[in-house]
Tab-separated table of C-alpha atoms and ligand atoms in Angstrom:
chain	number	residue	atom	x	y	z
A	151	UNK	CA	7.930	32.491	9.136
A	152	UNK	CA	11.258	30.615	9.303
A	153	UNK	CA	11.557	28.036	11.323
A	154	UNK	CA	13.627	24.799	11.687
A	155	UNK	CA	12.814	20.633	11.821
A	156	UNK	CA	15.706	17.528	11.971
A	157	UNK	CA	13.584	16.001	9.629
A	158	UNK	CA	11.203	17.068	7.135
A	159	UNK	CA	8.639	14.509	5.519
A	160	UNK	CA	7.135	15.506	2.424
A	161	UNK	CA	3.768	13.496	1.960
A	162	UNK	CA	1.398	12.984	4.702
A	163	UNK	CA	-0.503	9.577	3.514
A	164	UNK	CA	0.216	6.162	5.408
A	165	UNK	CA	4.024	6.208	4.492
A	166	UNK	CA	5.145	10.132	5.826
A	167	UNK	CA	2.891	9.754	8.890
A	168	UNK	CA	4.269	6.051	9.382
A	169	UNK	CA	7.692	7.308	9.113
A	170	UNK	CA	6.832	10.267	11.284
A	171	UNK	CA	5.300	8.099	14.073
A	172	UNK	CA	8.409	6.015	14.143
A	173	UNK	CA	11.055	8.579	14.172
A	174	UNK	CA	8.994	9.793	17.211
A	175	UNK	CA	9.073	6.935	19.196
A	176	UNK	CA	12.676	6.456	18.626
A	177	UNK	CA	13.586	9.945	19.687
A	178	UNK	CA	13.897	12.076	17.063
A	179	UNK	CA	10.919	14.509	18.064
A	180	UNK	CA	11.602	17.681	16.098
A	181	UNK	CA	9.850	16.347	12.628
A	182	UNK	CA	7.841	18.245	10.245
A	183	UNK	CA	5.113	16.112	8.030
A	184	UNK	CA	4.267	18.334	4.532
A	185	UNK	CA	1.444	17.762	2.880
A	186	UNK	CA	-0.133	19.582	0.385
A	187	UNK	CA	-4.011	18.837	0.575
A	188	UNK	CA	-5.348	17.093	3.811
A	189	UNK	CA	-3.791	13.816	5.024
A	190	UNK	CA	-4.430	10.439	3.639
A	191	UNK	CA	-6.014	12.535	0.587
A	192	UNK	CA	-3.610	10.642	-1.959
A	193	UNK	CA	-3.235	6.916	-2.436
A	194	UNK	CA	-3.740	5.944	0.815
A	195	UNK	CA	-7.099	7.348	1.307
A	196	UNK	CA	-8.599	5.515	-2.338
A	197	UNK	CA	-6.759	2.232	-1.710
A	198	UNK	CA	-8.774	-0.980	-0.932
A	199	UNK	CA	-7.341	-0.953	2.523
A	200	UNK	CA	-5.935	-4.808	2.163
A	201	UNK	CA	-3.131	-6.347	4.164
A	202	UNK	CA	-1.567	-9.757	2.340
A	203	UNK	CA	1.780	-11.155	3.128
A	204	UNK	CA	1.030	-13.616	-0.055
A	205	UNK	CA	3.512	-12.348	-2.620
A	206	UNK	CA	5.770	-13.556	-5.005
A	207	UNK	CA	8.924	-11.735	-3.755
A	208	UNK	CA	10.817	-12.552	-0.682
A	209	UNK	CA	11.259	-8.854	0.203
A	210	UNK	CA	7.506	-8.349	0.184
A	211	UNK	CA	6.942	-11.157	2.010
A	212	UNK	CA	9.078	-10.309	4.788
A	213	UNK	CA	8.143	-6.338	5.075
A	214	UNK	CA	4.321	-7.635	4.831
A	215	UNK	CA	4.753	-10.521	7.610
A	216	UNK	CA	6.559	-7.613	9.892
A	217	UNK	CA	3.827	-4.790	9.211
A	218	UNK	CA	1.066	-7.625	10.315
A	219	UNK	CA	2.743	-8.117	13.730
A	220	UNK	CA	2.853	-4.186	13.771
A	221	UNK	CA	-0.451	-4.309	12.813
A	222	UNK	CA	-1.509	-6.619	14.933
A	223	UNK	CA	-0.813	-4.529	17.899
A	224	UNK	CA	-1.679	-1.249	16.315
A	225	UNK	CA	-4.001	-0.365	18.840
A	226	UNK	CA	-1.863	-0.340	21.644
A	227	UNK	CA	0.918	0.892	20.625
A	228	UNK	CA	-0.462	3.534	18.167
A	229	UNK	CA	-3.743	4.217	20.149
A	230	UNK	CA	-6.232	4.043	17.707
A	231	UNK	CA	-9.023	1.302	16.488
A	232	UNK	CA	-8.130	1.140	12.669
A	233	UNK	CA	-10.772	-1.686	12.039
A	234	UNK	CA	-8.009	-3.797	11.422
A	235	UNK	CA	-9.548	-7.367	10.541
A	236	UNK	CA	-7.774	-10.855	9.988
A	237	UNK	CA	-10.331	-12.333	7.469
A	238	UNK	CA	-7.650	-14.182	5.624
A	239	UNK	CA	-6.603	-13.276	1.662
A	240	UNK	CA	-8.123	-16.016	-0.363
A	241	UNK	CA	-6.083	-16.253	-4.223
A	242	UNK	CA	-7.762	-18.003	-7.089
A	243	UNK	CA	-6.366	-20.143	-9.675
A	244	UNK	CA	-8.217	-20.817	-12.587
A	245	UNK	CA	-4.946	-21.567	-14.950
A	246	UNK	CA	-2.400	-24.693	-15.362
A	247	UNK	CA	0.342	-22.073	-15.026
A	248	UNK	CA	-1.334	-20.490	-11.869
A	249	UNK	CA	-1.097	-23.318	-10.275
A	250	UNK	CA	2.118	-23.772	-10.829
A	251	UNK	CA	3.056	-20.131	-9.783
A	252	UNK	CA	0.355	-20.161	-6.636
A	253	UNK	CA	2.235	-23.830	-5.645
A	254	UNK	CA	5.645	-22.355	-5.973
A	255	UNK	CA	5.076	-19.266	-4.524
A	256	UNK	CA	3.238	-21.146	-0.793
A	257	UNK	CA	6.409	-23.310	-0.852
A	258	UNK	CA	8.683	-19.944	-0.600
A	259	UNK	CA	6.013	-18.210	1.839
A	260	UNK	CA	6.223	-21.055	3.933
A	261	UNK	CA	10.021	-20.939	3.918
A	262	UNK	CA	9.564	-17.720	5.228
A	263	UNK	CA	7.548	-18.579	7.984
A	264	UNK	CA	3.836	-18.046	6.408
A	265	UNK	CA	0.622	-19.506	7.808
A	266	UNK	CA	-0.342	-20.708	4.484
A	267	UNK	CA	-1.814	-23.222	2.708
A	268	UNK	CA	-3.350	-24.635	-0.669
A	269	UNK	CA	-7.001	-25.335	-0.616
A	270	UNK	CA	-9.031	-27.646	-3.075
A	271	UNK	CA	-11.593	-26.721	-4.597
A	272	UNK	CA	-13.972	-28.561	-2.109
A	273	UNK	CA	-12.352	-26.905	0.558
A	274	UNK	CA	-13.038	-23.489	-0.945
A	275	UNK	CA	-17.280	-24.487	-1.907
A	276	UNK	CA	-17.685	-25.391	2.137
A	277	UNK	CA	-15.398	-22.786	3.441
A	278	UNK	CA	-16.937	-20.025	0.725
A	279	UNK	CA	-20.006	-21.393	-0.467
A	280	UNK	CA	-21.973	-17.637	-1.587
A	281	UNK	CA	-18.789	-17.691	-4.306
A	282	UNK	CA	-19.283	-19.051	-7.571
A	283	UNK	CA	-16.321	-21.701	-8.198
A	284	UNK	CA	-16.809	-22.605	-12.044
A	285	UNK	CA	-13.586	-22.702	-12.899
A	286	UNK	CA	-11.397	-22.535	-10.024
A	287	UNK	CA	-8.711	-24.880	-9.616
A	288	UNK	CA	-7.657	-24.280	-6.673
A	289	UNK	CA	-6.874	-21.471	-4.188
A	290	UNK	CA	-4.009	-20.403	-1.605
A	291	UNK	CA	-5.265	-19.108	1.728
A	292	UNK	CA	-3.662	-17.114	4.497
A	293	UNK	CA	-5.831	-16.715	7.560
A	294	UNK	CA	-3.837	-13.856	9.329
A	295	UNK	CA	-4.368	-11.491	6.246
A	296	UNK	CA	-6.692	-9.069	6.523
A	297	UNK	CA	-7.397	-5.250	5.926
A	298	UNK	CA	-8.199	-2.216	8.155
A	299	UNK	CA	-9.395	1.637	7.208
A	300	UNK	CA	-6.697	3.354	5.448
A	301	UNK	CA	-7.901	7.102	6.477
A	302	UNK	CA	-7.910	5.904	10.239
A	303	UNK	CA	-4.501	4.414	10.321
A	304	UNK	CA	-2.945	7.668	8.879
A	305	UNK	CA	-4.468	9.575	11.065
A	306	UNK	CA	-3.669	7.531	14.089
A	307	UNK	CA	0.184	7.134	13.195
A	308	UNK	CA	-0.459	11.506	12.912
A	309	UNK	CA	-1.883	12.033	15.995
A	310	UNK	CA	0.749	10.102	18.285
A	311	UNK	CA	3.149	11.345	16.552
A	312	UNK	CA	2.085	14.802	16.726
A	313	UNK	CA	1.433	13.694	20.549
A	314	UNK	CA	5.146	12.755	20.921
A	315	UNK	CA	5.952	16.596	19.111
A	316	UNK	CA	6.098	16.100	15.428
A	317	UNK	CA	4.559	18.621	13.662
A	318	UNK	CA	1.934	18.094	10.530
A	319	UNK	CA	1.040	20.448	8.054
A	320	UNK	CA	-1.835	20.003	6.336
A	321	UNK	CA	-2.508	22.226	2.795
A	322	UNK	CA	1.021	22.956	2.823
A	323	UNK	CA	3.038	22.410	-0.232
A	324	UNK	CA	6.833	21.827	-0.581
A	325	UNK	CA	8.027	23.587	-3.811
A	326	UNK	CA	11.641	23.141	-3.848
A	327	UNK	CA	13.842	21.685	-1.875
A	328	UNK	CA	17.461	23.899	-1.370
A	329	UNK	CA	20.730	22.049	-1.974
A	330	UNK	CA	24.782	23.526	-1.641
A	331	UNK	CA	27.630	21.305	-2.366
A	332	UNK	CA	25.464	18.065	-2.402
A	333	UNK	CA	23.858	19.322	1.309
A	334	UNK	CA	20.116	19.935	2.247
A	335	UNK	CA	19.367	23.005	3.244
A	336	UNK	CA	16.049	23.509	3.609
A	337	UNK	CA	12.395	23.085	1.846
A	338	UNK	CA	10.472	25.681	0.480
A	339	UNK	CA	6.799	25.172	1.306
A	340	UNK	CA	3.838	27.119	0.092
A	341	UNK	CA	3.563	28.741	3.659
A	342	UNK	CA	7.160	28.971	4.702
A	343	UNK	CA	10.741	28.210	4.448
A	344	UNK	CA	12.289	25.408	6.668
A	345	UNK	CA	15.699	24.333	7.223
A	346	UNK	CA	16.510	21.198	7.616
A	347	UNK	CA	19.245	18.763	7.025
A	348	UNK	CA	17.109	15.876	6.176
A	349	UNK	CA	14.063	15.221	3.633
A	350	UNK	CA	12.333	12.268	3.153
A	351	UNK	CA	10.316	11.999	-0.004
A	352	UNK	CA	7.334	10.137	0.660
A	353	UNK	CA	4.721	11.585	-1.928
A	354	UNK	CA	3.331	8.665	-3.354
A	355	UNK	CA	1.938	9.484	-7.025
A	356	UNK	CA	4.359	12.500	-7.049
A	357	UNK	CA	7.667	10.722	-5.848
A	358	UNK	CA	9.665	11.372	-8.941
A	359	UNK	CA	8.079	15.007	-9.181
A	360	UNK	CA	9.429	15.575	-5.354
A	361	UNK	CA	12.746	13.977	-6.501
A	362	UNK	CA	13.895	15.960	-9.126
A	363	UNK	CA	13.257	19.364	-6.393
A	364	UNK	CA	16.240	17.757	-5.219
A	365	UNK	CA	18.212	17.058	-8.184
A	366	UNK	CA	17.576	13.101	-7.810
A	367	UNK	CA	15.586	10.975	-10.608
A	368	UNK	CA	13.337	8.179	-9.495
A	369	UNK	CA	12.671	5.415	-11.663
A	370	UNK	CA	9.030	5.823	-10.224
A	371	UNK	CA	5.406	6.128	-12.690
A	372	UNK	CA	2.265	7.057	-11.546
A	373	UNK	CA	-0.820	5.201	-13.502
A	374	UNK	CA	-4.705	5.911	-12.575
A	375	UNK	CA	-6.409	2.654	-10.464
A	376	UNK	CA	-10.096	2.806	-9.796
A	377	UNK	CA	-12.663	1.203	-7.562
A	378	UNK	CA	-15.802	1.404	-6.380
A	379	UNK	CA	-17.924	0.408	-2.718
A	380	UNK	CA	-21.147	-0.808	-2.783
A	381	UNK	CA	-24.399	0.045	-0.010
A	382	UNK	CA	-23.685	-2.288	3.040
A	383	UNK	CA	-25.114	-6.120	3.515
A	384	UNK	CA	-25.240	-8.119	6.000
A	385	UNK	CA	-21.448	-10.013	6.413
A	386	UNK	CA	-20.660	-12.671	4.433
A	387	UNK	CA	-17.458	-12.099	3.220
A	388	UNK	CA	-14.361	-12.783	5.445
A	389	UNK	CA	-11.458	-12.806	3.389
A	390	UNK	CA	-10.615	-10.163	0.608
A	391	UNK	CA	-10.824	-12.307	-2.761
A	392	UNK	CA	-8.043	-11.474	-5.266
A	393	UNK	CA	-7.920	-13.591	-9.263
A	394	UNK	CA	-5.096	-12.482	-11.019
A	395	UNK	CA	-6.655	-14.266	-13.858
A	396	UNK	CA	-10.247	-12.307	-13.844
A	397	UNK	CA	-8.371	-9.026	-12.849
A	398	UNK	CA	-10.118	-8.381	-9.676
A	399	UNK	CA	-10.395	-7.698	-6.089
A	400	UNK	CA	-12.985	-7.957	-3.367
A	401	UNK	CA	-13.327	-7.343	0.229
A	402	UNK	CA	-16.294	-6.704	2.846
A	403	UNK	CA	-15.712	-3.236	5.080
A	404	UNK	CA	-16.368	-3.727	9.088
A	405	UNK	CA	-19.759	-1.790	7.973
A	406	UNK	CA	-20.606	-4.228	5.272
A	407	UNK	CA	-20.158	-2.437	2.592
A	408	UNK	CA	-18.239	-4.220	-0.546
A	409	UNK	CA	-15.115	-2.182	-2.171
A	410	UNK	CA	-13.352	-4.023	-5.036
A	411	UNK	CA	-11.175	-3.187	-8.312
A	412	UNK	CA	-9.335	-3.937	-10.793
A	413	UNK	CA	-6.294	-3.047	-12.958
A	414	UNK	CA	-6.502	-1.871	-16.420
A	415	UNK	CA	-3.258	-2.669	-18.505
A	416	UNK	CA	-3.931	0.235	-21.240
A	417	UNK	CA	-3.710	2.624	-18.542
A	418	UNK	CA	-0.960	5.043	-19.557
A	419	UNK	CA	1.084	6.804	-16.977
A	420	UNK	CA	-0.384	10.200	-15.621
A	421	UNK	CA	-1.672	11.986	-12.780
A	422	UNK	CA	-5.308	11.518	-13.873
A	423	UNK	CA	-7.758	11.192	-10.370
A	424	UNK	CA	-10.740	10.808	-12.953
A	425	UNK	CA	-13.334	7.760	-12.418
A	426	UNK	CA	-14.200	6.507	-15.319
A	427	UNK	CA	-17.758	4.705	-17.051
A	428	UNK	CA	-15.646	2.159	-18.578
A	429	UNK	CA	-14.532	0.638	-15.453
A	430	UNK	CA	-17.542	1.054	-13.978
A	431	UNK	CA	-19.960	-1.172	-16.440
A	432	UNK	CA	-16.619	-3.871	-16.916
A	433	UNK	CA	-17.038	-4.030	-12.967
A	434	UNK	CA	-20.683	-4.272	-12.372
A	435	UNK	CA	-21.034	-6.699	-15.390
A	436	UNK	CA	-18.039	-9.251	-14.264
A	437	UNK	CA	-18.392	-8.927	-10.450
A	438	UNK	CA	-21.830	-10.766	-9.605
A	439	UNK	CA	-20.790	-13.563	-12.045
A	440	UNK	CA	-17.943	-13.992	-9.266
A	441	UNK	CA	-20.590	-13.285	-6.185
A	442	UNK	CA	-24.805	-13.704	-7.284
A	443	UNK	CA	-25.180	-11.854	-4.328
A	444	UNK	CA	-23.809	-8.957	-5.835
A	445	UNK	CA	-26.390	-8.755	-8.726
A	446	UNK	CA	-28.753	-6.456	-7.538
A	447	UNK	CA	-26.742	-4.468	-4.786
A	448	UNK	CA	-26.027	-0.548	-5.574
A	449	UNK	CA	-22.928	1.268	-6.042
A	450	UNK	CA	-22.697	4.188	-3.685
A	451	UNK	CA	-19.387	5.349	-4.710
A	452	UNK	CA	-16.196	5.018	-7.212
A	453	UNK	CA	-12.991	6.807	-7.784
A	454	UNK	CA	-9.294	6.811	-8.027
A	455	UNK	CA	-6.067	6.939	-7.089
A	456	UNK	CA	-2.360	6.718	-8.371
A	457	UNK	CA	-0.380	3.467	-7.985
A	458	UNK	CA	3.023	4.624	-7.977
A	459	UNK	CA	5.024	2.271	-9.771
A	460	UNK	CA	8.954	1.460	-9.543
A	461	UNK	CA	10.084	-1.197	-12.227
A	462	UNK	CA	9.889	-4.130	-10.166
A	463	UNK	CA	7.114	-3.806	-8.617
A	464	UNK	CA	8.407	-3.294	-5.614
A	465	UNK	CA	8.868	-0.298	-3.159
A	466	UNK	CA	12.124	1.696	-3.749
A	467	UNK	CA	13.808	2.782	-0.144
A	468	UNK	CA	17.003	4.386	-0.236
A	469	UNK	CA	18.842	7.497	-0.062
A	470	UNK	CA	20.625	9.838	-2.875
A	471	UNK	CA	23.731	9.025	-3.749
A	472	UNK	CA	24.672	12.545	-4.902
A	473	UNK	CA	22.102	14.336	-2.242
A	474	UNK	CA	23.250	13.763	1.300
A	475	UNK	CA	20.316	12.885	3.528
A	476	UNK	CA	17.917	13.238	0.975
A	477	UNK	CA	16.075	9.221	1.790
A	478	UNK	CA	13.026	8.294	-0.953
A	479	UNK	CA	10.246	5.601	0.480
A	480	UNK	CA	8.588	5.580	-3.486
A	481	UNK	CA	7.192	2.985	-5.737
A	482	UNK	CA	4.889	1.483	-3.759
A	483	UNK	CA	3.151	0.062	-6.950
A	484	UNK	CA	-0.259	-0.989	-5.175
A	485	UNK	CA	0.851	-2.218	-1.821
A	486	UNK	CA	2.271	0.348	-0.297
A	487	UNK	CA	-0.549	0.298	2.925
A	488	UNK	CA	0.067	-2.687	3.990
A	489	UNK	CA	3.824	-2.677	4.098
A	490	UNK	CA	3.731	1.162	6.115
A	491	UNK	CA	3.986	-0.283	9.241
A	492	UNK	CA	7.684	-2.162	8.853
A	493	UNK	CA	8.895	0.352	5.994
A	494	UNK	CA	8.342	3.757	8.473
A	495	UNK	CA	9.702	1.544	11.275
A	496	UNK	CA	12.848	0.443	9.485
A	497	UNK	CA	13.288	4.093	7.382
A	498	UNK	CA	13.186	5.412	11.249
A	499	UNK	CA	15.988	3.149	12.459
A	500	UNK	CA	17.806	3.848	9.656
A	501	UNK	CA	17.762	7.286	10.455
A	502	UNK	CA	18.118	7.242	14.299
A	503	UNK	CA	20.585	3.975	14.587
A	504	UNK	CA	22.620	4.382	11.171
A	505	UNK	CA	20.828	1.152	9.980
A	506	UNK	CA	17.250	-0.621	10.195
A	507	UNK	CA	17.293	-3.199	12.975
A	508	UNK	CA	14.178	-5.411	12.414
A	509	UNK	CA	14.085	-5.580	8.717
A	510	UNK	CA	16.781	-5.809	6.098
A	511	UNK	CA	15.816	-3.256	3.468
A	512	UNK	CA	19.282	-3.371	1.552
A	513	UNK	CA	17.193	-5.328	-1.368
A	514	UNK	CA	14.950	-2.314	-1.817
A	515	UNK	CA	18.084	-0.071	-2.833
A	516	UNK	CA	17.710	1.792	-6.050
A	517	UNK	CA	20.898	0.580	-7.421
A	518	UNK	CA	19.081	-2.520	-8.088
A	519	UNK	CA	17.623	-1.678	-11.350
A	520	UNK	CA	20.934	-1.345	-12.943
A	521	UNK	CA	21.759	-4.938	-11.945
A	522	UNK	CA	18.656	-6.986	-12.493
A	523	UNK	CA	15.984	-7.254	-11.281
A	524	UNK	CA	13.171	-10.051	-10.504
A	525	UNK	CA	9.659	-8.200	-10.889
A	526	UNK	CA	6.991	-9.056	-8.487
A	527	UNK	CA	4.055	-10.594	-10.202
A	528	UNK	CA	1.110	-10.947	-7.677
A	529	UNK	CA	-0.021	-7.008	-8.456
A	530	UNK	CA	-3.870	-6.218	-9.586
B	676	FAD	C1	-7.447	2.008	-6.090
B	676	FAD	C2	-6.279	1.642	-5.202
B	676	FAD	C3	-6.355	0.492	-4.407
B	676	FAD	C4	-5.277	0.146	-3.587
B	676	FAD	N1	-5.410	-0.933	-2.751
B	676	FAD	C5	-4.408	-1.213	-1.870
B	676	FAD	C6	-4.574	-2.246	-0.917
B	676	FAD	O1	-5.605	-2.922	-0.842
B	676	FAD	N2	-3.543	-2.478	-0.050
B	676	FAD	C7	-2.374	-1.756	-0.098
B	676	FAD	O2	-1.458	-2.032	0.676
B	676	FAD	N3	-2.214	-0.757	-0.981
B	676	FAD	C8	-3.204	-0.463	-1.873
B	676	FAD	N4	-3.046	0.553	-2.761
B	676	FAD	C9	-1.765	1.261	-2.799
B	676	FAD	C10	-1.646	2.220	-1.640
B	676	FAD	O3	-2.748	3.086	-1.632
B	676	FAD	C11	-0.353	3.029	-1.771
B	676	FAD	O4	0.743	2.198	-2.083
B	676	FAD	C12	-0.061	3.771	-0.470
B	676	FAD	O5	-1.211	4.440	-0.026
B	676	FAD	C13	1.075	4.730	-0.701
B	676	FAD	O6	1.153	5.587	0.410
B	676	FAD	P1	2.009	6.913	0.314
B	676	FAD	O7	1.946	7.550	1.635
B	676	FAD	O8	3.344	6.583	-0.273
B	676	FAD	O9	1.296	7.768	-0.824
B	676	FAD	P2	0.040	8.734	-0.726
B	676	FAD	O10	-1.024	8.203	0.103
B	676	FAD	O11	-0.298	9.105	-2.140
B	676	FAD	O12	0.616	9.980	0.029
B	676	FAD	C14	1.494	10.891	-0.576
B	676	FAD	C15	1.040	12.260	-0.186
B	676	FAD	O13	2.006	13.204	-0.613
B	676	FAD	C16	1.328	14.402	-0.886
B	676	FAD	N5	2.221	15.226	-1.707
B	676	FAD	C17	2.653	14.987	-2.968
B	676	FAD	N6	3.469	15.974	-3.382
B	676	FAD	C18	3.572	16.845	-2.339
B	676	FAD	C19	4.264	18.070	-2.149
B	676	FAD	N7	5.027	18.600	-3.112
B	676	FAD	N8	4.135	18.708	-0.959
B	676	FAD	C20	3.361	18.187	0.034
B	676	FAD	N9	2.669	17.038	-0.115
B	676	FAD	C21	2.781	16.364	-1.271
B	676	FAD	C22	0.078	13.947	-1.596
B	676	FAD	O14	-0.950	14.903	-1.535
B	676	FAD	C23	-0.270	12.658	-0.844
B	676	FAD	O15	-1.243	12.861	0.164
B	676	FAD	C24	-4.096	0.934	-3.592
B	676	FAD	C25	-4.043	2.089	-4.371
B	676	FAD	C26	-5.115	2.456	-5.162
B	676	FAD	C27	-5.033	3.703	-5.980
């Protein structure tokens, strides 16, 4: 079967059916989402589902701060509940210099129009008072952060777009993309051959795999993050906890159930899915010193995912300078859920109108790396 698509996404987690959904709704119909197991199967489907504008980057900030108003009204405009939830992101700091970073960084996020503030540690024993605080110095709080369920959202942005005519392949693989005189031609899948003009390369963990089809080398790494969700308790937990310092995360689900992580700097690059016993007893040993409540509450489940990394820290969107049409939405490195909504809405415009019209993206070029570059530093 031959057949032929304006558009061809290759990846079908949040960011291909994001971009999908928004290339839809501007007009461009005739789009064809790839992906080779079933959707939200890769990152997206293993991430902690978390939604913070707090970062230490201005570019995050702003594409964060734009996906929450996206969020926001996801519902209506996407037609699905995602269980989004504005619970706040609460951010430890147990260090001299972390307070100095957490106070810097609230002063920029405020500049850029962030509900956010510092609170004392008084403030943080009334507001929180099942945490244990030994330690803490302070905290910065943002009450419109949140989360929502990462499998529902990609499906939702999948179904309306399929609804407005996309079309998504599920267990389909692309295996090589065709190129003449610098020119897409079309994408091999495992199923079929389709022509195309344009490719988008949204494959998360296998970006730079997906790149080089086309000729073009990402600066991207993959590197094995794991985390686990306990049974469900009653809630207790609004915000989703993050200390830089302790390495870890926490949140509550809608259902009660508690799903946290944490990085693991020895982690070498790879493709490795495997859960492993280490992180598992470093976890369940550290975690109820954090939250008593957690001592005696069961695991029910842990596994893992790729972040996929760009140097910075921070997402990579662009197209190939030496591939026409050939645009990369890569390099997520750990937050790439939360900023789906603005990046597949401004990748879209880019598309359609010949440049994004609610976001400036023109920081998140790849020629950045060979100026300089300013890494962003609030990553688990
Ligand atoms: C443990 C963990 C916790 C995280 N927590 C958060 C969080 O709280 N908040 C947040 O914002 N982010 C979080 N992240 C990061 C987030 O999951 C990712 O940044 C985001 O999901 C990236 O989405 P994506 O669509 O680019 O990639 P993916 O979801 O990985 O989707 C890419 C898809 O491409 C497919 N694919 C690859 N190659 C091909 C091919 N050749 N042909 C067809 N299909 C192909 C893959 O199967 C995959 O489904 C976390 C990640 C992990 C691992």
């Amino acid at each position: 079967m031959n057949e032929r698509a304006s558009v061809v996404i290759i990846g079908g987690g949040i960011i291909g059916t994001a971009i999908a959904f928004y290339l839809c709704k501007n007009g461009m119909n005739d789009v064809v989402v790839l992906e080779k197991n079933y959707l939200s199967s890769g990152a997206t489907g293993r991430c902690g589902g978390g939604i913070r504008q707090q970062w230490s980057e201005r570019m995050n900030i702003r594409l964060a701060m734009r996906s929450v108003k996206l969020f926001e009204n996801f519902e209506e405009d996407v037609g699905m509940d995602i269980e989004y939830y504005q619970g706040g992101y609460l951010l430890l700091a147990y260090t001299d210099e972390e307070v100095g970073f957490f106070e810097k960084n609230v002063k920029m996020q405020q500049e850029e129009g962030l509900d956010v503030r510092i609170l004392t540690k008084q403030e943080i024993e009334r507001m929180f008072p099942f945490m244990n605080s030994e330690g803490v110095k302070l905290a910065t709080y943002c009450p419109t952060d949140g989360h929502a369920n990462p499998h529902l959202a990609t499906f939702a942005y999948a179904r309306a777009a399929e609804r407005m005519g996309a079309k998504i392949y599920t267990h389909t693989e692309a295996t090589g993309i065709d190129v003449a005189n610098g020119q897409i031609i079309g994408v091999q899948t495992s199923k079929s051959y389709i022509k195309t003009s344009v490719v988008i390369n949204a494959a998360g963990g296998y970006s730079r795999e997906v790149g080089l089809m086309a000729g073009v080398e990402l600066p991207t790494e993959s590197y094995r993050h794991q985390i686990f969700v306990t049974e469900p308790l009653e809630h207790i937990l609004d915000p989703l906890v993050i200390s830089f310092e302790n390495n870890f995360y926490i949140r509550q689900t809608k259902s009660g159930n508690f799903i946290m992580g944490q990085g693991d700097k020895d982690e070498p690059p790879s493709h490795n899915h495997n859960p492993s016993w280490r992180f598992l007893k470093e976890m369940t040993q550290k975690m109820p010193k954090f939250f008593p409540f957690l001592e005696d509450v069961r695991v029910l489940k842990h596994w893992a995912g790729l972040y996929n990394m760009s140097p910075d820290a921070q997402p990579i969107i662009d197209k190939a300078d030496n591939v026409q049409d050939f645009y990369f939405a890569v390099g997520f490195s750990g937050h790439g859920f939360m900023l789906a909504p603005a990046v597949g809405e401004a990748l879209a415009e880019w598309i359609v109108y010949g440049k994004p019209k609610k976001v400036d993206i023109s920081n998140l070029k790849i020629d950045r790396f060979a100026k300089g570059v300013s890494r962003e530093k609030n990553v688990v």
